mmCIF file with all atom_site columns, C-alpha atoms in Angstrom:
data_model
loop_
_atom_site.group_PDB
_atom_site.id
_atom_site.type_symbol
_atom_site.label_atom_id
_atom_site.label_alt_id
_atom_site.label_comp_id
_atom_site.label_asym_id
_atom_site.label_entity_id
_atom_site.label_seq_id
_atom_site.pdbx_PDB_ins_code
_atom_site.Cartn_x
_atom_site.Cartn_y
_atom_site.Cartn_z
_atom_site.occupancy
_atom_site.B_iso_or_equiv
_atom_site.pdbx_formal_charge
_atom_site.auth_seq_id
_atom_site.auth_comp_id
_atom_site.auth_asym_id
_atom_site.auth_atom_id
_atom_site.pdbx_PDB_model_num
ATOM 1   C CA . UNK A 1 1   ? -2.717 -63.954 -23.869 1.00 31.00 ? 67  UNK A CA 1
ATOM 2   C CA . UNK A 1 2   ? -0.948 -60.702 -23.323 1.00 32.00 ? 68  UNK A CA 1
ATOM 3   C CA . UNK A 1 3   ? 0.340  -60.391 -19.756 1.00 32.00 ? 69  UNK A CA 1
ATOM 4   C CA . UNK A 1 4   ? 0.558  -56.906 -18.467 1.00 35.00 ? 70  UNK A CA 1
ATOM 5   C CA . UNK A 1 5   ? 3.496  -55.631 -16.468 1.00 37.00 ? 71  UNK A CA 1
ATOM 6   C CA . UNK A 1 6   ? 2.864  -55.774 -12.766 1.00 39.00 ? 72  UNK A CA 1
ATOM 7   C CA . UNK A 1 7   ? 2.793  -52.329 -11.072 1.00 39.00 ? 73  UNK A CA 1
ATOM 8   C CA . UNK A 1 8   ? 5.673  -51.545 -8.656  1.00 39.00 ? 74  UNK A CA 1
ATOM 9   C CA . UNK A 1 9   ? 3.099  -51.205 -5.778  1.00 38.00 ? 75  UNK A CA 1
ATOM 10  C CA . UNK A 1 10  ? 1.821  -54.612 -6.362  1.00 39.00 ? 76  UNK A CA 1
ATOM 11  C CA . UNK A 1 11  ? 5.208  -56.358 -5.801  1.00 42.00 ? 77  UNK A CA 1
ATOM 12  C CA . UNK A 1 12  ? 5.599  -58.271 -2.559  1.00 45.00 ? 78  UNK A CA 1
ATOM 13  C CA . UNK A 1 13  ? 8.360  -56.737 -0.565  1.00 46.00 ? 79  UNK A CA 1
ATOM 14  C CA . UNK A 1 14  ? 11.305 -59.095 -0.351  1.00 52.00 ? 80  UNK A CA 1
ATOM 15  C CA . UNK A 1 15  ? 9.616  -61.605 -2.630  1.00 73.00 ? 81  UNK A CA 1
ATOM 16  C CA . UNK A 1 16  ? 11.105 -63.332 -5.769  1.00 75.00 ? 82  UNK A CA 1
ATOM 17  C CA . UNK A 1 17  ? 9.458  -60.624 -8.077  1.00 81.00 ? 83  UNK A CA 1
ATOM 18  C CA . UNK A 1 18  ? 11.060 -57.779 -6.041  1.00 86.00 ? 84  UNK A CA 1
ATOM 19  C CA . UNK A 1 19  ? 14.511 -59.465 -6.270  1.00 89.00 ? 85  UNK A CA 1
ATOM 20  C CA . UNK A 1 20  ? 14.081 -59.955 -9.969  1.00 91.00 ? 86  UNK A CA 1
ATOM 21  C CA . UNK A 1 21  ? 13.244 -56.214 -10.388 1.00 90.00 ? 87  UNK A CA 1
ATOM 22  C CA . UNK A 1 22  ? 16.177 -55.213 -8.201  1.00 90.00 ? 88  UNK A CA 1
ATOM 23  C CA . UNK A 1 23  ? 18.494 -57.258 -10.177 1.00 93.00 ? 89  UNK A CA 1
ATOM 24  C CA . UNK A 1 24  ? 17.345 -55.864 -13.648 1.00 93.00 ? 90  UNK A CA 1
ATOM 25  C CA . UNK A 1 25  ? 17.355 -52.401 -12.398 1.00 91.00 ? 91  UNK A CA 1
ATOM 26  C CA . UNK A 1 26  ? 20.860 -52.743 -11.097 1.00 90.00 ? 92  UNK A CA 1
ATOM 27  C CA . UNK A 1 27  ? 21.920 -54.207 -14.458 1.00 93.00 ? 93  UNK A CA 1
ATOM 28  C CA . UNK A 1 28  ? 20.239 -51.525 -16.501 1.00 91.00 ? 94  UNK A CA 1
ATOM 29  C CA . UNK A 1 29  ? 21.939 -48.861 -14.351 1.00 87.00 ? 95  UNK A CA 1
ATOM 30  C CA . UNK A 1 30  ? 25.359 -50.603 -15.019 1.00 89.00 ? 96  UNK A CA 1
ATOM 31  C CA . UNK A 1 31  ? 24.728 -50.713 -18.717 1.00 87.00 ? 97  UNK A CA 1
ATOM 32  C CA . UNK A 1 32  ? 23.784 -47.090 -18.783 1.00 86.00 ? 98  UNK A CA 1
ATOM 33  C CA . UNK A 1 33  ? 26.871 -46.042 -16.947 1.00 85.00 ? 99  UNK A CA 1
ATOM 34  C CA . UNK A 1 34  ? 29.160 -48.084 -19.079 1.00 86.00 ? 100 UNK A CA 1
ATOM 35  C CA . UNK A 1 35  ? 27.681 -47.772 -22.538 1.00 82.00 ? 101 UNK A CA 1
ATOM 36  C CA . UNK A 1 36  ? 24.968 -44.836 -22.247 1.00 83.00 ? 102 UNK A CA 1
ATOM 37  C CA . UNK A 1 37  ? 21.617 -45.024 -23.563 1.00 84.00 ? 103 UNK A CA 1
ATOM 38  C CA . UNK A 1 38  ? 22.483 -45.774 -27.048 1.00 82.00 ? 104 UNK A CA 1
ATOM 39  C CA . UNK A 1 39  ? 24.145 -49.034 -25.890 1.00 85.00 ? 105 UNK A CA 1
ATOM 40  C CA . UNK A 1 40  ? 21.257 -49.953 -23.571 1.00 87.00 ? 106 UNK A CA 1
ATOM 41  C CA . UNK A 1 41  ? 19.458 -53.079 -24.760 1.00 92.00 ? 107 UNK A CA 1
ATOM 42  C CA . UNK A 1 42  ? 17.097 -55.450 -23.127 1.00 94.00 ? 108 UNK A CA 1
ATOM 43  C CA . UNK A 1 43  ? 19.367 -58.340 -24.343 1.00 94.00 ? 109 UNK A CA 1
ATOM 44  C CA . UNK A 1 44  ? 22.435 -56.925 -22.503 1.00 93.00 ? 110 UNK A CA 1
ATOM 45  C CA . UNK A 1 45  ? 20.410 -56.308 -19.374 1.00 94.00 ? 111 UNK A CA 1
ATOM 46  C CA . UNK A 1 46  ? 19.027 -59.916 -19.418 1.00 94.00 ? 112 UNK A CA 1
ATOM 47  C CA . UNK A 1 47  ? 22.562 -61.282 -19.762 1.00 93.00 ? 113 UNK A CA 1
ATOM 48  C CA . UNK A 1 48  ? 24.067 -59.125 -16.983 1.00 93.00 ? 114 UNK A CA 1
ATOM 49  C CA . UNK A 1 49  ? 21.091 -59.571 -14.570 1.00 92.00 ? 115 UNK A CA 1
ATOM 50  C CA . UNK A 1 50  ? 20.825 -63.341 -15.125 1.00 92.00 ? 116 UNK A CA 1
ATOM 51  C CA . UNK A 1 51  ? 16.970 -62.750 -15.684 1.00 93.00 ? 117 UNK A CA 1
ATOM 52  C CA . UNK A 1 52  ? 15.342 -64.360 -18.724 1.00 93.00 ? 118 UNK A CA 1
ATOM 53  C CA . UNK A 1 53  ? 14.786 -62.055 -21.658 1.00 93.00 ? 119 UNK A CA 1
ATOM 54  C CA . UNK A 1 54  ? 11.157 -63.028 -21.913 1.00 93.00 ? 120 UNK A CA 1
ATOM 55  C CA . UNK A 1 55  ? 10.714 -61.567 -18.396 1.00 93.00 ? 121 UNK A CA 1
ATOM 56  C CA . UNK A 1 56  ? 12.060 -58.234 -19.348 1.00 93.00 ? 122 UNK A CA 1
ATOM 57  C CA . UNK A 1 57  ? 9.876  -58.087 -22.428 1.00 92.00 ? 123 UNK A CA 1
ATOM 58  C CA . UNK A 1 58  ? 6.789  -59.107 -20.280 1.00 92.00 ? 124 UNK A CA 1
ATOM 59  C CA . UNK A 1 59  ? 7.231  -56.718 -17.585 1.00 91.00 ? 125 UNK A CA 1
ATOM 60  C CA . UNK A 1 60  ? 9.169  -53.695 -19.083 1.00 92.00 ? 126 UNK A CA 1
ATOM 61  C CA . UNK A 1 61  ? 8.554  -54.320 -22.766 1.00 88.00 ? 127 UNK A CA 1
ATOM 62  C CA . UNK A 1 62  ? 11.067 -51.693 -23.952 1.00 88.00 ? 128 UNK A CA 1
ATOM 63  C CA . UNK A 1 63  ? 14.267 -49.928 -23.024 1.00 88.00 ? 129 UNK A CA 1
ATOM 64  C CA . UNK A 1 64  ? 12.276 -46.781 -22.336 1.00 87.00 ? 130 UNK A CA 1
ATOM 65  C CA . UNK A 1 65  ? 10.125 -48.854 -19.850 1.00 87.00 ? 131 UNK A CA 1
ATOM 66  C CA . UNK A 1 66  ? 13.258 -49.751 -18.110 1.00 88.00 ? 132 UNK A CA 1
ATOM 67  C CA . UNK A 1 67  ? 14.487 -46.145 -17.759 1.00 85.00 ? 133 UNK A CA 1
ATOM 68  C CA . UNK A 1 68  ? 11.198 -44.978 -16.528 1.00 84.00 ? 134 UNK A CA 1
ATOM 69  C CA . UNK A 1 69  ? 11.256 -47.603 -13.650 1.00 86.00 ? 135 UNK A CA 1
ATOM 70  C CA . UNK A 1 70  ? 14.861 -46.457 -12.957 1.00 83.00 ? 136 UNK A CA 1
ATOM 71  C CA . UNK A 1 71  ? 13.783 -42.906 -12.783 1.00 80.00 ? 137 UNK A CA 1
ATOM 72  C CA . UNK A 1 72  ? 11.290 -43.836 -10.222 1.00 76.00 ? 138 UNK A CA 1
ATOM 73  C CA . UNK A 1 73  ? 14.139 -45.041 -8.067  1.00 73.00 ? 139 UNK A CA 1
ATOM 74  C CA . UNK A 1 74  ? 16.003 -41.823 -8.419  1.00 68.00 ? 140 UNK A CA 1
ATOM 75  C CA . UNK A 1 75  ? 12.900 -39.918 -7.485  1.00 63.00 ? 141 UNK A CA 1
ATOM 76  C CA . UNK A 1 76  ? 12.902 -41.599 -4.026  1.00 66.00 ? 142 UNK A CA 1
ATOM 77  C CA . UNK A 1 77  ? 16.385 -40.181 -3.359  1.00 62.00 ? 143 UNK A CA 1
ATOM 78  C CA . UNK A 1 78  ? 15.459 -36.740 -2.262  1.00 64.00 ? 144 UNK A CA 1
ATOM 79  C CA . UNK A 1 79  ? 18.015 -34.004 -2.212  1.00 72.00 ? 145 UNK A CA 1
ATOM 80  C CA . UNK A 1 80  ? 18.129 -32.500 1.477   1.00 83.00 ? 146 UNK A CA 1
ATOM 81  C CA . UNK A 1 81  ? 16.465 -29.120 1.589   1.00 91.00 ? 147 UNK A CA 1
ATOM 82  C CA . UNK A 1 82  ? 18.658 -26.689 3.345   1.00 94.00 ? 148 UNK A CA 1
ATOM 83  C CA . UNK A 1 83  ? 17.549 -24.489 6.241   1.00 95.00 ? 149 UNK A CA 1
ATOM 84  C CA . UNK A 1 84  ? 20.362 -22.170 7.027   1.00 96.00 ? 150 UNK A CA 1
ATOM 85  C CA . UNK A 1 85  ? 18.371 -19.119 8.044   1.00 95.00 ? 151 UNK A CA 1
ATOM 86  C CA . UNK A 1 86  ? 19.335 -17.273 4.921   1.00 96.00 ? 152 UNK A CA 1
ATOM 87  C CA . UNK A 1 87  ? 17.978 -17.314 1.378   1.00 97.00 ? 153 UNK A CA 1
ATOM 88  C CA . UNK A 1 88  ? 21.244 -16.691 -0.132  1.00 97.00 ? 154 UNK A CA 1
ATOM 89  C CA . UNK A 1 89  ? 22.978 -19.627 1.775   1.00 98.00 ? 155 UNK A CA 1
ATOM 90  C CA . UNK A 1 90  ? 19.904 -21.892 1.308   1.00 97.00 ? 156 UNK A CA 1
ATOM 91  C CA . UNK A 1 91  ? 20.059 -21.413 -2.526  1.00 98.00 ? 157 UNK A CA 1
ATOM 92  C CA . UNK A 1 92  ? 23.837 -21.873 -2.429  1.00 97.00 ? 158 UNK A CA 1
ATOM 93  C CA . UNK A 1 93  ? 23.641 -25.089 -0.543  1.00 97.00 ? 159 UNK A CA 1
ATOM 94  C CA . UNK A 1 94  ? 20.936 -26.489 -2.717  1.00 96.00 ? 160 UNK A CA 1
ATOM 95  C CA . UNK A 1 95  ? 22.889 -25.780 -5.854  1.00 96.00 ? 161 UNK A CA 1
ATOM 96  C CA . UNK A 1 96  ? 25.924 -27.454 -4.430  1.00 96.00 ? 162 UNK A CA 1
ATOM 97  C CA . UNK A 1 97  ? 23.912 -30.514 -3.485  1.00 93.00 ? 163 UNK A CA 1
ATOM 98  C CA . UNK A 1 98  ? 22.388 -30.764 -7.078  1.00 92.00 ? 164 UNK A CA 1
ATOM 99  C CA . UNK A 1 99  ? 25.853 -30.487 -8.538  1.00 94.00 ? 165 UNK A CA 1
ATOM 100 C CA . UNK A 1 100 ? 27.217 -33.051 -6.205  1.00 92.00 ? 166 UNK A CA 1
ATOM 101 C CA . UNK A 1 101 ? 24.463 -35.401 -7.169  1.00 89.00 ? 167 UNK A CA 1
ATOM 102 C CA . UNK A 1 102 ? 25.039 -35.176 -10.871 1.00 89.00 ? 168 UNK A CA 1
ATOM 103 C CA . UNK A 1 103 ? 28.811 -35.535 -10.420 1.00 91.00 ? 169 UNK A CA 1
ATOM 104 C CA . UNK A 1 104 ? 28.134 -39.176 -9.530  1.00 88.00 ? 170 UNK A CA 1
ATOM 105 C CA . UNK A 1 105 ? 28.598 -41.078 -12.655 1.00 86.00 ? 171 UNK A CA 1
ATOM 106 C CA . UNK A 1 106 ? 25.490 -43.209 -11.979 1.00 83.00 ? 172 UNK A CA 1
ATOM 107 C CA . UNK A 1 107 ? 23.199 -40.336 -11.434 1.00 84.00 ? 173 UNK A CA 1
ATOM 108 C CA . UNK A 1 108 ? 24.515 -38.529 -14.568 1.00 86.00 ? 174 UNK A CA 1
ATOM 109 C CA . UNK A 1 109 ? 24.285 -41.573 -16.735 1.00 85.00 ? 175 UNK A CA 1
ATOM 110 C CA . UNK A 1 110 ? 20.607 -42.124 -15.615 1.00 83.00 ? 176 UNK A CA 1
ATOM 111 C CA . UNK A 1 111 ? 19.443 -38.580 -16.245 1.00 85.00 ? 177 UNK A CA 1
ATOM 112 C CA . UNK A 1 112 ? 21.222 -38.587 -19.717 1.00 86.00 ? 178 UNK A CA 1
ATOM 113 C CA . UNK A 1 113 ? 19.320 -41.829 -20.323 1.00 84.00 ? 179 UNK A CA 1
ATOM 114 C CA . UNK A 1 114 ? 16.031 -40.353 -19.281 1.00 84.00 ? 180 UNK A CA 1
ATOM 115 C CA . UNK A 1 115 ? 16.318 -37.328 -21.440 1.00 86.00 ? 181 UNK A CA 1
ATOM 116 C CA . UNK A 1 116 ? 17.241 -39.533 -24.403 1.00 83.00 ? 182 UNK A CA 1
ATOM 117 C CA . UNK A 1 117 ? 14.326 -41.746 -23.705 1.00 84.00 ? 183 UNK A CA 1
ATOM 118 C CA . UNK A 1 118 ? 11.911 -38.892 -23.391 1.00 83.00 ? 184 UNK A CA 1
ATOM 119 C CA . UNK A 1 119 ? 12.329 -38.081 -27.010 1.00 82.00 ? 185 UNK A CA 1
ATOM 120 C CA . UNK A 1 120 ? 10.952 -41.552 -27.871 1.00 81.00 ? 186 UNK A CA 1
ATOM 121 C CA . UNK A 1 121 ? 8.582  -42.087 -25.034 1.00 82.00 ? 187 UNK A CA 1
ATOM 122 C CA . UNK A 1 122 ? 5.833  -39.891 -23.786 1.00 86.00 ? 188 UNK A CA 1
ATOM 123 C CA . UNK A 1 123 ? 5.802  -42.005 -20.562 1.00 82.00 ? 189 UNK A CA 1
ATOM 124 C CA . UNK A 1 124 ? 9.546  -41.192 -20.007 1.00 83.00 ? 190 UNK A CA 1
ATOM 125 C CA . UNK A 1 125 ? 9.004  -37.518 -20.741 1.00 86.00 ? 191 UNK A CA 1
ATOM 126 C CA . UNK A 1 126 ? 5.993  -37.473 -18.312 1.00 86.00 ? 192 UNK A CA 1
ATOM 127 C CA . UNK A 1 127 ? 8.054  -39.286 -15.623 1.00 83.00 ? 193 UNK A CA 1
ATOM 128 C CA . UNK A 1 128 ? 10.984 -36.945 -15.883 1.00 84.00 ? 194 UNK A CA 1
ATOM 129 C CA . UNK A 1 129 ? 8.902  -33.901 -15.732 1.00 87.00 ? 195 UNK A CA 1
ATOM 130 C CA . UNK A 1 130 ? 7.005  -35.222 -12.648 1.00 85.00 ? 196 UNK A CA 1
ATOM 131 C CA . UNK A 1 131 ? 10.232 -35.867 -10.779 1.00 83.00 ? 197 UNK A CA 1
ATOM 132 C CA . UNK A 1 132 ? 11.601 -32.252 -11.482 1.00 86.00 ? 198 UNK A CA 1
ATOM 133 C CA . UNK A 1 133 ? 8.252  -30.715 -10.665 1.00 88.00 ? 199 UNK A CA 1
ATOM 134 C CA . UNK A 1 134 ? 8.105  -32.532 -7.329  1.00 86.00 ? 200 UNK A CA 1
ATOM 135 C CA . UNK A 1 135 ? 11.727 -31.796 -6.340  1.00 87.00 ? 201 UNK A CA 1
ATOM 136 C CA . UNK A 1 136 ? 11.095 -28.093 -7.179  1.00 91.00 ? 202 UNK A CA 1
ATOM 137 C CA . UNK A 1 137 ? 7.979  -28.064 -5.229  1.00 91.00 ? 203 UNK A CA 1
ATOM 138 C CA . UNK A 1 138 ? 9.732  -29.460 -2.116  1.00 90.00 ? 204 UNK A CA 1
ATOM 139 C CA . UNK A 1 139 ? 12.629 -27.106 -2.550  1.00 94.00 ? 205 UNK A CA 1
ATOM 140 C CA . UNK A 1 140 ? 10.332 -24.148 -2.751  1.00 95.00 ? 206 UNK A CA 1
ATOM 141 C CA . UNK A 1 141 ? 10.053 -24.407 0.891   1.00 95.00 ? 207 UNK A CA 1
ATOM 142 C CA . UNK A 1 142 ? 13.281 -22.359 0.973   1.00 97.00 ? 208 UNK A CA 1
ATOM 143 C CA . UNK A 1 143 ? 11.443 -19.474 -0.650  1.00 97.00 ? 209 UNK A CA 1
ATOM 144 C CA . UNK A 1 144 ? 8.366  -19.805 1.649   1.00 96.00 ? 210 UNK A CA 1
ATOM 145 C CA . UNK A 1 145 ? 10.731 -19.502 4.714   1.00 97.00 ? 211 UNK A CA 1
ATOM 146 C CA . UNK A 1 146 ? 12.507 -16.434 3.059   1.00 97.00 ? 212 UNK A CA 1
ATOM 147 C CA . UNK A 1 147 ? 9.063  -14.712 2.698   1.00 96.00 ? 213 UNK A CA 1
ATOM 148 C CA . UNK A 1 148 ? 8.326  -15.455 6.285   1.00 96.00 ? 214 UNK A CA 1
ATOM 149 C CA . UNK A 1 149 ? 11.569 -13.847 7.155   1.00 95.00 ? 215 UNK A CA 1
ATOM 150 C CA . UNK A 1 150 ? 10.826 -10.818 5.261   1.00 95.00 ? 216 UNK A CA 1
ATOM 151 C CA . UNK A 1 151 ? 13.734 -11.459 2.823   1.00 96.00 ? 217 UNK A CA 1
ATOM 152 C CA . UNK A 1 152 ? 11.285 -11.658 -0.149  1.00 95.00 ? 218 UNK A CA 1
ATOM 153 C CA . UNK A 1 153 ? 7.833  -10.140 -0.521  1.00 94.00 ? 219 UNK A CA 1
ATOM 154 C CA . UNK A 1 154 ? 4.683  -12.153 -0.475  1.00 93.00 ? 220 UNK A CA 1
ATOM 155 C CA . UNK A 1 155 ? 3.855  -13.419 -3.977  1.00 93.00 ? 221 UNK A CA 1
ATOM 156 C CA . UNK A 1 156 ? 7.413  -14.506 -4.686  1.00 95.00 ? 222 UNK A CA 1
ATOM 157 C CA . UNK A 1 157 ? 7.251  -17.489 -7.089  1.00 96.00 ? 223 UNK A CA 1
ATOM 158 C CA . UNK A 1 158 ? 9.073  -20.307 -5.294  1.00 96.00 ? 224 UNK A CA 1
ATOM 159 C CA . UNK A 1 159 ? 8.927  -22.790 -8.066  1.00 96.00 ? 225 UNK A CA 1
ATOM 160 C CA . UNK A 1 160 ? 10.543 -20.208 -10.468 1.00 96.00 ? 226 UNK A CA 1
ATOM 161 C CA . UNK A 1 161 ? 13.232 -19.254 -8.169  1.00 97.00 ? 227 UNK A CA 1
ATOM 162 C CA . UNK A 1 162 ? 14.191 -22.985 -7.435  1.00 96.00 ? 228 UNK A CA 1
ATOM 163 C CA . UNK A 1 163 ? 14.000 -23.544 -11.357 1.00 96.00 ? 229 UNK A CA 1
ATOM 164 C CA . UNK A 1 164 ? 16.402 -20.711 -11.845 1.00 96.00 ? 230 UNK A CA 1
ATOM 165 C CA . UNK A 1 165 ? 18.889 -22.395 -9.582  1.00 97.00 ? 231 UNK A CA 1
ATOM 166 C CA . UNK A 1 166 ? 18.710 -25.661 -11.346 1.00 94.00 ? 232 UNK A CA 1
ATOM 167 C CA . UNK A 1 167 ? 18.584 -24.488 -14.910 1.00 95.00 ? 233 UNK A CA 1
ATOM 168 C CA . UNK A 1 168 ? 22.278 -23.569 -15.491 1.00 96.00 ? 234 UNK A CA 1
ATOM 169 C CA . UNK A 1 169 ? 23.393 -26.883 -13.806 1.00 95.00 ? 235 UNK A CA 1
ATOM 170 C CA . UNK A 1 170 ? 21.036 -29.019 -16.163 1.00 93.00 ? 236 UNK A CA 1
ATOM 171 C CA . UNK A 1 171 ? 22.273 -26.863 -19.142 1.00 94.00 ? 237 UNK A CA 1
ATOM 172 C CA . UNK A 1 172 ? 25.823 -27.630 -18.389 1.00 94.00 ? 238 UNK A CA 1
ATOM 173 C CA . UNK A 1 173 ? 24.917 -31.356 -17.703 1.00 92.00 ? 239 UNK A CA 1
ATOM 174 C CA . UNK A 1 174 ? 22.786 -32.019 -20.731 1.00 90.00 ? 240 UNK A CA 1
ATOM 175 C CA . UNK A 1 175 ? 23.539 -29.294 -23.435 1.00 92.00 ? 241 UNK A CA 1
ATOM 176 C CA . UNK A 1 176 ? 26.982 -27.863 -22.976 1.00 91.00 ? 242 UNK A CA 1
ATOM 177 C CA . UNK A 1 177 ? 28.313 -31.224 -21.700 1.00 88.00 ? 243 UNK A CA 1
ATOM 178 C CA . UNK A 1 178 ? 30.706 -29.679 -19.403 1.00 89.00 ? 244 UNK A CA 1
ATOM 179 C CA . UNK A 1 179 ? 31.835 -30.424 -15.835 1.00 90.00 ? 245 UNK A CA 1
ATOM 180 C CA . UNK A 1 180 ? 29.032 -30.052 -13.158 1.00 92.00 ? 246 UNK A CA 1
ATOM 181 C CA . UNK A 1 181 ? 31.415 -28.384 -10.752 1.00 95.00 ? 247 UNK A CA 1
ATOM 182 C CA . UNK A 1 182 ? 30.955 -26.228 -7.606  1.00 96.00 ? 248 UNK A CA 1
ATOM 183 C CA . UNK A 1 183 ? 31.670 -23.157 -9.757  1.00 96.00 ? 249 UNK A CA 1
ATOM 184 C CA . UNK A 1 184 ? 28.530 -23.475 -11.983 1.00 96.00 ? 250 UNK A CA 1
ATOM 185 C CA . UNK A 1 185 ? 26.520 -24.175 -8.694  1.00 97.00 ? 251 UNK A CA 1
ATOM 186 C CA . UNK A 1 186 ? 27.760 -21.103 -7.131  1.00 97.00 ? 252 UNK A CA 1
ATOM 187 C CA . UNK A 1 187 ? 27.090 -18.900 -10.148 1.00 97.00 ? 253 UNK A CA 1
ATOM 188 C CA . UNK A 1 188 ? 23.540 -20.393 -10.671 1.00 97.00 ? 254 UNK A CA 1
ATOM 189 C CA . UNK A 1 189 ? 22.690 -19.800 -6.972  1.00 98.00 ? 255 UNK A CA 1
ATOM 190 C CA . UNK A 1 190 ? 23.930 -16.191 -6.886  1.00 98.00 ? 256 UNK A CA 1
ATOM 191 C CA . UNK A 1 191 ? 22.167 -15.436 -10.120 1.00 97.00 ? 257 UNK A CA 1
ATOM 192 C CA . UNK A 1 192 ? 18.830 -16.727 -8.879  1.00 97.00 ? 258 UNK A CA 1
ATOM 193 C CA . UNK A 1 193 ? 19.355 -14.989 -5.632  1.00 97.00 ? 259 UNK A CA 1
ATOM 194 C CA . UNK A 1 194 ? 19.976 -11.569 -7.154  1.00 97.00 ? 260 UNK A CA 1
ATOM 195 C CA . UNK A 1 195 ? 17.129 -11.882 -9.592  1.00 96.00 ? 261 UNK A CA 1
ATOM 196 C CA . UNK A 1 196 ? 14.764 -12.808 -6.679  1.00 96.00 ? 262 UNK A CA 1
ATOM 197 C CA . UNK A 1 197 ? 15.727 -9.882  -4.655  1.00 95.00 ? 263 UNK A CA 1
ATOM 198 C CA . UNK A 1 198 ? 15.366 -7.718  -7.820  1.00 94.00 ? 264 UNK A CA 1
ATOM 199 C CA . UNK A 1 199 ? 11.736 -8.768  -8.057  1.00 93.00 ? 265 UNK A CA 1
ATOM 200 C CA . UNK A 1 200 ? 12.188 -10.828 -11.269 1.00 95.00 ? 266 UNK A CA 1
ATOM 201 C CA . UNK A 1 201 ? 10.034 -13.681 -9.665  1.00 95.00 ? 267 UNK A CA 1
ATOM 202 C CA . UNK A 1 202 ? 7.409  -11.504 -7.938  1.00 92.00 ? 268 UNK A CA 1
ATOM 203 C CA . UNK A 1 203 ? 4.471  -10.005 -10.045 1.00 83.00 ? 269 UNK A CA 1
ATOM 204 C CA . UNK A 1 204 ? 4.804  -6.231  -9.514  1.00 67.00 ? 270 UNK A CA 1
ATOM 205 C CA . UNK A 1 205 ? 1.143  -5.767  -8.904  1.00 44.00 ? 271 UNK A CA 1
ATOM 206 C CA . UNK A 1 206 ? 0.637  -8.740  -6.611  1.00 46.00 ? 272 UNK A CA 1
ATOM 207 C CA . UNK A 1 207 ? -0.203 -7.938  -2.911  1.00 42.00 ? 273 UNK A CA 1
ATOM 208 C CA . UNK A 1 208 ? 0.570  -11.621 -2.031  1.00 40.00 ? 274 UNK A CA 1
ATOM 209 C CA . UNK A 1 209 ? -0.229 -15.170 -2.786  1.00 39.00 ? 275 UNK A CA 1
ATOM 210 C CA . UNK A 1 210 ? -3.715 -15.833 -4.410  1.00 37.00 ? 276 UNK A CA 1
#
């Protein structure tokens, strides 16, 4: 009889299943950091974690399933949303926080692994899109506050502005494969701020939010 993987929410906190999951995810993260997605296998994770290979196949089934579970853990680590009282400074602080996160080898390795997994797995693709969408939604509070202060007109698209901050950083990380330094963060924030003030993210005929 085929045994379906148990949902994360069904795991008893502190129980043996939770400890097994923690050991496997930690081992998978270590493997990603050391060998990258191309070198990640269930066999290596089983050996490193001390968890029987059959358990990994039963619960996660594939490498992509492991990566999706890891991504769920990353999604719990929210980036603080700045509130400096200035749109320009908020966007700058947010960009610097994003860059700092992905300078961490473990975070970078995980994102690279997720993007690689997304090519093969619709589940991984959906999970990554969901995490990014939620983070953009939360960070769009920055724009809502700016509208309230009168820095931006009603109707400014907060999601689009926050996406414009993150896009150059993710391009550098995943496409150009360059350093995710403070310079790229500063440039991304300044460009997004200038575009927002210039009306690039506000429909010209919109009197306000629908």
